[in-house]
Backbone as JSON, one array per atom type, in Angstrom:
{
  "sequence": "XXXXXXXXXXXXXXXXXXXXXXXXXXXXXXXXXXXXXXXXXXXXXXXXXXXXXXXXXXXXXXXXXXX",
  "N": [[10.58, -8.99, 47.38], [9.68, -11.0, 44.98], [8.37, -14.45, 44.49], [8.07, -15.91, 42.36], [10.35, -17.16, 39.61], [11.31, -14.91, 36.97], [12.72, -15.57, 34.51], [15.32, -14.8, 32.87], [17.09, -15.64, 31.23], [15.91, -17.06, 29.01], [14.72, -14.62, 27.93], [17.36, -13.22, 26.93], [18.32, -15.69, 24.59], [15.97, -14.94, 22.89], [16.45, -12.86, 22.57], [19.48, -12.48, 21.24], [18.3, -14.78, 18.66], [16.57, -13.19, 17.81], [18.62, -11.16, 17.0], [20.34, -12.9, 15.0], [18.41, -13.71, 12.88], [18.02, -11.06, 12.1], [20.11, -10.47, 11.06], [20.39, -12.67, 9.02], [18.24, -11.34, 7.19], [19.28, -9.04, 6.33], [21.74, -10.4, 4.98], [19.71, -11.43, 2.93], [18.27, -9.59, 1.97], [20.15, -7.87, -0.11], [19.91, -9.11, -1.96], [17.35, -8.48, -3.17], [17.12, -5.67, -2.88], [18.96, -2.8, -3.75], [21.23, 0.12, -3.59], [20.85, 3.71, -1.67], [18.16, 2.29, -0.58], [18.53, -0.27, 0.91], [20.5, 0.37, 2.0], [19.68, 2.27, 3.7], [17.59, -0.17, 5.14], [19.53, -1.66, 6.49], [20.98, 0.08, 8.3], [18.29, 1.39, 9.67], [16.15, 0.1, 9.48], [16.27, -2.61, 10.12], [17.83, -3.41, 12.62], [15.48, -1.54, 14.11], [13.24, -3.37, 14.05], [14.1, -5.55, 15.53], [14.71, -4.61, 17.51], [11.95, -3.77, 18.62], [11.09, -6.31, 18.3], [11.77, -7.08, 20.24], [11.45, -6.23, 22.67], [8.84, -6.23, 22.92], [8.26, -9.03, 22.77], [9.89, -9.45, 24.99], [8.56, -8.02, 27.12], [6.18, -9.59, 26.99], [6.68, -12.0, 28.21], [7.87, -11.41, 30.68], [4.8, -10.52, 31.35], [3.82, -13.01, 31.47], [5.49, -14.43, 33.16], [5.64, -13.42, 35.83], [4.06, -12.91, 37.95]],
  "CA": [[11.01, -9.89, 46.33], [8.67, -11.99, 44.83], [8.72, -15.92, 44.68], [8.14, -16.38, 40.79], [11.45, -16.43, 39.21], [11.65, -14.66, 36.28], [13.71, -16.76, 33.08], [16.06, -13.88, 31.92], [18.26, -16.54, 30.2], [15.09, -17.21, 27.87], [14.55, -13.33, 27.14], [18.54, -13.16, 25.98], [18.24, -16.33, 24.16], [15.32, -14.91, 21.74], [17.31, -11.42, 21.75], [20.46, -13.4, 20.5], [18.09, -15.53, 18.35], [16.59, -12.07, 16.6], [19.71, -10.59, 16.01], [20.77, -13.54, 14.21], [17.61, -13.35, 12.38], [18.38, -10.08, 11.09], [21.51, -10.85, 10.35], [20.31, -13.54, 7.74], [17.26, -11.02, 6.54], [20.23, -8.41, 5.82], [21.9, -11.05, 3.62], [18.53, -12.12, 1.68], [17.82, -7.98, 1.29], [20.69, -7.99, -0.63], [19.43, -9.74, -3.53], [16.2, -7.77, -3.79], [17.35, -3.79, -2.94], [20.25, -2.08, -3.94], [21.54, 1.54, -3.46], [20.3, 3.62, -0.92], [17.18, 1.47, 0.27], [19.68, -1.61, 1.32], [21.88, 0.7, 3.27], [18.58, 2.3, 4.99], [16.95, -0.76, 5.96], [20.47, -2.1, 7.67], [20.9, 0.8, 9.2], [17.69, 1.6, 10.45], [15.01, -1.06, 9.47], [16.61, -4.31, 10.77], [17.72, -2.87, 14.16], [14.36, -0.9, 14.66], [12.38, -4.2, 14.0], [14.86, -6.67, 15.98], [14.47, -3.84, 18.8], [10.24, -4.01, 18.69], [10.12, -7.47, 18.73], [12.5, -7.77, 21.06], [10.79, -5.83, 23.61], [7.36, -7.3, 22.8], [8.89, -10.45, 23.49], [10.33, -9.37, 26.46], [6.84, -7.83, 27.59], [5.19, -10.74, 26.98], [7.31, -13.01, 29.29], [7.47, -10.17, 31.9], [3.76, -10.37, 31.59], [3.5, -14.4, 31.75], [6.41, -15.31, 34.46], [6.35, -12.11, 36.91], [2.6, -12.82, 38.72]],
  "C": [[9.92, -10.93, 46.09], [8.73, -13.52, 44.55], [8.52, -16.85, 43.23], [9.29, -15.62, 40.72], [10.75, -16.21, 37.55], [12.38, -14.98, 35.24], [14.49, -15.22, 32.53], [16.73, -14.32, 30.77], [17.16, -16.57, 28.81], [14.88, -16.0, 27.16], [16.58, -13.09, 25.89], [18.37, -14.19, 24.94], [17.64, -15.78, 22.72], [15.95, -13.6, 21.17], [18.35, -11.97, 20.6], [20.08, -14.16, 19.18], [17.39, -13.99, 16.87], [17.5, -11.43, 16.07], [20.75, -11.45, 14.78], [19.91, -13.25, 13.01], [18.09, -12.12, 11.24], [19.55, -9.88, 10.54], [21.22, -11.49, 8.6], [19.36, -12.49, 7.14], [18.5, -9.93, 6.04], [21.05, -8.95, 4.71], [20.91, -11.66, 2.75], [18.33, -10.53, 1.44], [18.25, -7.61, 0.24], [20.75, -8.62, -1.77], [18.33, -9.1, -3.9], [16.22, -6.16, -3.88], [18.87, -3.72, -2.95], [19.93, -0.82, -3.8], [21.32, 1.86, -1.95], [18.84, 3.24, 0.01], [17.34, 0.31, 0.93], [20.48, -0.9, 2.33], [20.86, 1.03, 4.09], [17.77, 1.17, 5.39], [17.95, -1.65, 6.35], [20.83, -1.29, 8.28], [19.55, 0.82, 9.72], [16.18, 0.74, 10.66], [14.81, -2.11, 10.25], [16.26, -4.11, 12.22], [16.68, -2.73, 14.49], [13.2, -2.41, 14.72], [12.73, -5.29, 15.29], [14.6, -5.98, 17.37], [13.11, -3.63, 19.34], [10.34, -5.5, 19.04], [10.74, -7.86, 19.63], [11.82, -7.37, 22.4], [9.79, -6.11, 24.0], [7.72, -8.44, 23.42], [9.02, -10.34, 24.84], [9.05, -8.91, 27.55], [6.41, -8.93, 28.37], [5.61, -11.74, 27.75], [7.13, -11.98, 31.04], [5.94, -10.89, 32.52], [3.13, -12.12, 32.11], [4.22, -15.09, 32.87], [6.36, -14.05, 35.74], [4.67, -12.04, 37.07], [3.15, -12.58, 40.01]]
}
């Protein structure tokens, strides 16, 4: 076990903090695409982005608190 803690609370925080995020970019999409290019980028745009940066994120703390 190693003697740097780790902040998990901060990795949920920015998860929690992107899925809000795409929450609000899902209601601003909605004024600029209609049909099906509005339903594919809340199905698979938002998520897939909110799920990259979330991991990046999470990386990048990994990589800065876990020496």
């Amino acid at each position: 076990m190693s003697s740097s803690y780790y902040p998990l609370w901060i990795e949920k925080l920015v998860f929690l903090a992107l899925v809000s995020l795409g929450i609000y970019a899902g209601f601003f999409m909605q004024d600029h695409l209609d049909g099906a290019s509005l339903i594919l980028s809340w199905v698979c745009g938002i998520p897939l982005v909110v799920l990259v940066l979330t991991e990046g994120i999470g990386r990048a703390f990994q990589f800065n608190y876990s020496k």
